[in-house]
Short mmCIF file of C-alpha atoms in Angstrom, two decimals:
data_model
loop_
_atom_site.label_atom_id
_atom_site.label_comp_id
_atom_site.label_asym_id
_atom_site.label_seq_id
_atom_site.Cartn_x
_atom_site.Cartn_y
_atom_site.Cartn_z
CA ALA X 1 13.67 -18.32 -0.88
CA GLN X 2 10.69 -17.48 1.24
CA SER X 3 7.38 -18.01 -0.52
CA VAL X 4 3.71 -18.70 -0.02
CA THR X 5 1.69 -20.90 -2.34
CA GLN X 6 -2.04 -20.86 -2.71
CA PRO X 7 -2.57 -23.56 -5.32
CA ASP X 8 -6.21 -22.76 -6.03
CA ILE X 9 -6.75 -19.53 -7.94
CA HIS X 10 -10.53 -19.96 -8.08
CA ILE X 11 -12.86 -22.08 -5.97
CA THR X 12 -16.62 -22.42 -6.34
CA VAL X 13 -18.79 -23.90 -3.62
CA SER X 14 -22.50 -24.04 -2.94
CA GLU X 15 -23.94 -22.09 -0.06
CA GLY X 16 -23.99 -24.28 3.04
CA ALA X 17 -21.14 -26.49 1.83
CA SER X 18 -17.86 -26.77 3.66
CA LEU X 19 -14.77 -24.93 2.51
CA GLU X 20 -11.04 -25.49 2.69
CA LEU X 21 -8.53 -23.10 1.17
CA ARG X 22 -4.99 -24.34 0.95
CA CYS X 23 -1.84 -22.49 1.87
CA ASN X 24 1.72 -23.80 1.88
CA TYR X 25 4.78 -21.81 2.76
CA SER X 26 8.51 -22.04 2.42
CA TYR X 27 10.36 -20.35 5.25
CA GLY X 28 13.55 -20.79 7.22
CA ALA X 29 11.85 -21.03 10.58
CA THR X 30 8.31 -21.10 11.87
CA PRO X 31 6.84 -17.81 10.73
CA TYR X 32 3.83 -15.94 11.89
CA LEU X 33 0.87 -16.94 9.71
CA PHE X 34 -2.16 -14.96 8.61
CA TRP X 35 -5.28 -15.20 6.53
CA TYR X 36 -6.80 -12.04 5.10
CA VAL X 37 -9.98 -11.55 3.11
CA GLN X 38 -10.75 -8.87 0.59
CA SER X 39 -14.40 -8.37 -0.30
CA PRO X 40 -15.29 -6.41 -3.43
CA GLY X 41 -14.51 -2.73 -2.96
CA GLN X 42 -13.04 -3.33 0.49
CA GLY X 43 -9.57 -3.45 1.98
CA LEU X 44 -7.82 -6.48 3.42
CA GLN X 45 -9.43 -7.71 6.61
CA LEU X 46 -7.60 -10.01 9.00
CA LEU X 47 -9.50 -13.29 9.47
CA LEU X 48 -7.11 -14.99 11.84
CA LYS X 49 -3.49 -15.30 12.83
CA TYR X 50 -1.07 -17.83 14.27
CA PHE X 51 1.90 -16.77 16.35
CA SER X 52 2.47 -19.79 18.58
CA GLY X 53 0.65 -22.26 20.81
CA ASP X 54 -2.45 -24.17 19.82
CA THR X 55 -2.17 -25.09 16.16
CA LEU X 56 -5.91 -24.79 15.55
CA VAL X 57 -6.78 -21.13 15.37
CA GLN X 58 -10.25 -19.64 15.46
CA GLY X 59 -10.99 -16.45 13.58
CA ILE X 60 -13.82 -14.15 12.73
CA LYS X 61 -16.86 -15.01 10.62
CA GLY X 62 -16.71 -18.68 11.63
CA PHE X 63 -13.35 -19.39 9.99
CA GLU X 64 -10.60 -21.53 11.45
CA ALA X 65 -7.14 -22.56 10.30
CA GLU X 66 -4.77 -25.31 11.30
CA PHE X 67 -1.01 -24.96 11.34
CA LYS X 68 0.78 -28.15 10.38
CA ARG X 69 4.52 -27.77 10.79
CA SER X 70 5.36 -31.09 9.13
CA GLN X 71 3.50 -30.05 5.99
CA SER X 72 4.38 -26.35 6.10
CA SER X 73 0.70 -25.65 5.69
CA PHE X 74 -1.87 -23.30 7.15
CA ASN X 75 -5.18 -24.22 5.53
CA LEU X 76 -8.31 -22.17 6.10
CA ARG X 77 -11.62 -23.89 6.77
CA LYS X 78 -15.25 -23.07 7.30
CA PRO X 79 -17.90 -25.73 7.95
CA SER X 80 -20.76 -23.95 6.18
CA VAL X 81 -20.23 -21.20 3.63
CA HIS X 82 -22.54 -18.20 3.36
CA TRP X 83 -23.12 -16.18 0.20
CA SER X 84 -21.44 -13.21 1.87
CA ASP X 85 -18.18 -15.19 2.05
CA ALA X 86 -17.64 -14.64 -1.67
CA ALA X 87 -14.36 -12.72 -1.76
CA GLU X 88 -10.65 -13.13 -2.35
CA TYR X 89 -8.61 -14.80 0.36
CA PHE X 90 -4.92 -14.26 0.98
CA CYS X 91 -2.52 -16.31 3.04
CA ALA X 92 0.53 -14.47 4.36
CA VAL X 93 3.61 -15.18 6.42
CA GLY X 94 5.53 -12.74 8.58
CA ALA X 95 8.78 -12.90 10.46
CA PRO X 96 8.87 -12.77 14.27
CA SER X 97 12.07 -10.75 14.09
CA GLY X 98 14.38 -9.04 11.64
CA THR X 99 12.42 -7.93 8.62
CA TYR X 100 8.73 -7.65 9.42
CA LYS X 101 7.35 -7.60 5.93
CA TYR X 102 4.60 -9.99 4.99
CA ILE X 103 4.94 -12.38 2.10
CA PHE X 104 1.63 -13.10 0.43
CA GLY X 105 0.26 -15.86 -1.70
CA THR X 106 -1.40 -15.01 -5.00
CA GLY X 107 -4.86 -15.28 -3.48
CA THR X 108 -7.85 -17.59 -3.93
CA ARG X 109 -11.06 -16.14 -5.30
CA LEU X 110 -14.11 -17.78 -3.78
CA LYS X 111 -17.43 -17.91 -5.58
CA VAL X 112 -20.53 -19.04 -3.69
CA LEU X 113 -23.49 -20.52 -5.54
CA ALA X 114 -26.94 -19.92 -4.12
CA GLU B 1 -10.94 3.62 16.40
CA ALA B 2 -10.55 4.71 12.79
CA GLY B 3 -8.84 2.28 10.47
CA VAL B 4 -6.09 2.87 7.96
CA THR B 5 -7.21 5.32 5.32
CA GLN B 6 -5.80 5.89 1.86
CA PHE B 7 -6.30 8.63 -0.67
CA PRO B 8 -7.22 8.68 -3.46
CA SER B 9 -9.16 5.46 -3.91
CA HIS B 10 -8.49 5.49 -7.62
CA SER B 11 -6.11 7.46 -9.82
CA VAL B 12 -5.78 7.43 -13.58
CA ILE B 13 -2.75 9.18 -15.02
CA GLU B 14 -0.80 9.19 -18.24
CA LYS B 15 2.64 7.71 -18.63
CA GLY B 16 5.26 10.24 -17.62
CA GLN B 17 3.05 12.06 -15.12
CA THR B 18 3.51 12.19 -11.37
CA VAL B 19 1.17 10.75 -8.78
CA THR B 20 1.24 10.97 -5.01
CA LEU B 21 -0.57 8.46 -2.85
CA ARG B 22 -1.34 9.14 0.78
CA CYS B 23 -1.79 6.83 3.74
CA ASP B 24 -3.02 7.70 7.22
CA PRO B 25 -2.25 4.89 9.67
CA ILE B 26 -4.20 4.01 12.77
CA SER B 27 -3.45 6.51 15.49
CA GLY B 28 -0.60 5.35 17.72
CA HIS B 29 0.81 2.90 15.20
CA ASP B 30 4.49 3.62 14.74
CA ASN B 31 4.90 1.05 12.00
CA LEU B 32 3.69 1.80 8.49
CA TYR B 33 4.05 -0.42 5.45
CA TRP B 34 3.47 -0.03 1.74
CA TYR B 35 2.58 -2.97 -0.49
CA ARG B 36 1.59 -3.25 -4.12
CA ARG B 37 -0.46 -5.75 -6.10
CA VAL B 38 0.02 -5.83 -9.81
CA MET B 39 -2.93 -7.45 -11.60
CA GLY B 40 -2.98 -11.20 -11.22
CA LYS B 41 0.09 -11.30 -9.03
CA GLU B 42 0.68 -11.52 -5.32
CA ILE B 43 0.71 -8.57 -2.97
CA LYS B 44 4.34 -7.49 -2.65
CA PHE B 45 6.08 -5.53 0.06
CA LEU B 46 7.54 -2.15 -0.86
CA LEU B 47 8.82 -0.62 2.35
CA HIS B 48 8.45 -0.28 6.11
CA PHE B 49 8.63 2.86 8.25
CA VAL B 50 9.16 2.96 11.98
CA LYS B 51 7.97 6.39 12.92
CA GLU B 52 9.66 8.63 10.35
CA SER B 53 12.59 6.30 9.61
CA LYS B 54 12.76 3.83 6.75
CA GLN B 55 13.37 0.47 8.39
CA ASP B 56 13.31 -1.62 5.23
CA GLU B 57 12.95 -0.37 1.69
CA SER B 58 14.12 -3.53 -0.03
CA GLY B 59 10.92 -3.86 -2.04
CA MET B 60 11.00 -0.47 -3.73
CA PRO B 61 11.18 -1.25 -7.45
CA ASN B 62 13.36 1.67 -8.59
CA ASN B 63 14.24 5.28 -7.92
CA ARG B 64 11.04 6.54 -9.53
CA PHE B 65 9.34 5.68 -6.26
CA LEU B 66 9.79 7.96 -3.25
CA ALA B 67 8.17 7.33 0.10
CA GLU B 68 8.11 9.79 2.97
CA ARG B 69 6.68 9.90 6.44
CA THR B 70 7.38 13.31 7.84
CA GLY B 71 6.67 13.60 11.55
CA GLY B 72 5.96 9.92 11.82
CA THR B 73 2.25 10.26 11.07
CA TYR B 74 0.88 9.98 7.57
CA SER B 75 2.95 8.75 4.66
CA THR B 76 3.09 9.58 0.98
CA LEU B 77 4.29 7.48 -1.90
CA LYS B 78 5.22 9.43 -5.01
CA VAL B 79 5.74 7.87 -8.41
CA GLN B 80 7.65 10.13 -10.80
CA PRO B 81 7.55 9.64 -13.73
CA ALA B 82 4.90 6.93 -13.86
CA GLU B 83 5.30 4.02 -16.24
CA LEU B 84 2.71 1.57 -17.52
CA GLU B 85 4.03 -1.24 -15.30
CA ASP B 86 3.34 0.85 -12.19
CA SER B 87 -0.37 0.16 -12.58
CA GLY B 88 -1.82 -1.82 -9.72
CA VAL B 89 -3.32 -1.51 -6.28
CA TYR B 90 -1.19 0.11 -3.62
CA PHE B 91 -1.96 -0.94 -0.08
CA CYS B 92 -0.87 0.71 3.11
CA ALA B 93 -0.80 -1.08 6.44
CA SER B 94 0.08 -0.14 9.99
CA SER B 95 0.89 -1.95 13.20
CA ARG B 96 1.54 -0.97 16.77
CA LEU B 97 4.47 -3.35 17.17
CA SER B 98 6.95 -4.26 14.48
CA TRP B 99 6.11 -7.94 14.79
CA GLY B 100 2.42 -7.36 15.42
CA GLU B 101 -0.45 -7.90 13.05
CA GLN B 102 -0.77 -5.38 10.27
CA TYR B 103 -4.01 -3.56 9.56
CA PHE B 104 -4.55 -2.75 5.94
CA GLY B 105 -6.23 0.15 4.23
CA PRO B 106 -8.63 -0.16 1.29
CA GLY B 107 -5.89 0.47 -1.24
CA THR B 108 -5.38 2.96 -4.05
CA ARG B 109 -5.95 1.64 -7.54
CA LEU B 110 -3.43 3.31 -9.87
CA THR B 111 -3.95 3.08 -13.60
CA VAL B 112 -1.22 4.42 -15.88
CA THR B 113 -2.28 4.82 -19.51
#
């Protein structure tokens, strides 16, 4: 069955520290991959996406993610976290054909210490 | 360009009542999706419209849920009668292409008491 796993429900980091949020997926083929962020009171905002090509993807707000086919992973990274990055982060997979629905992970809530 | 909008932002109803949620997609986006997040769980797909046609409604939980998209513009999701387990946040998303990235609205928080 298709699934997305975000093993960390909560993560706390200090402002200025580096961040890595993990995402693993189970899918029949190479899916399209996404990271979304939801800040308090806001909707889901797309941080970055991977369709094909270069496996290191740059996104908005200084985030990047690396697709590793051998590990079925698409981890999100940021070298230096800002207090405004406190939010909930969702990894999602989508199909390039057939059904176009996204399958989401359960989310990782990030807390940033001043 | 205006984003996806949803109305209301929050709705509190009693069990057995009816609620209608509305979603206005980004102009020109033929694809419209509904998702739901029950507290503590993942965001789950409900259904997908292409223009006014239901492309995939495999995620609709039961026949108490009715989605429409008359004229291929805005969409409504009606829950009738509402049950306690229907509480959650209902997200709408739209995309220009079926396989393209989906843009999400702020969600409607539904509380059934």
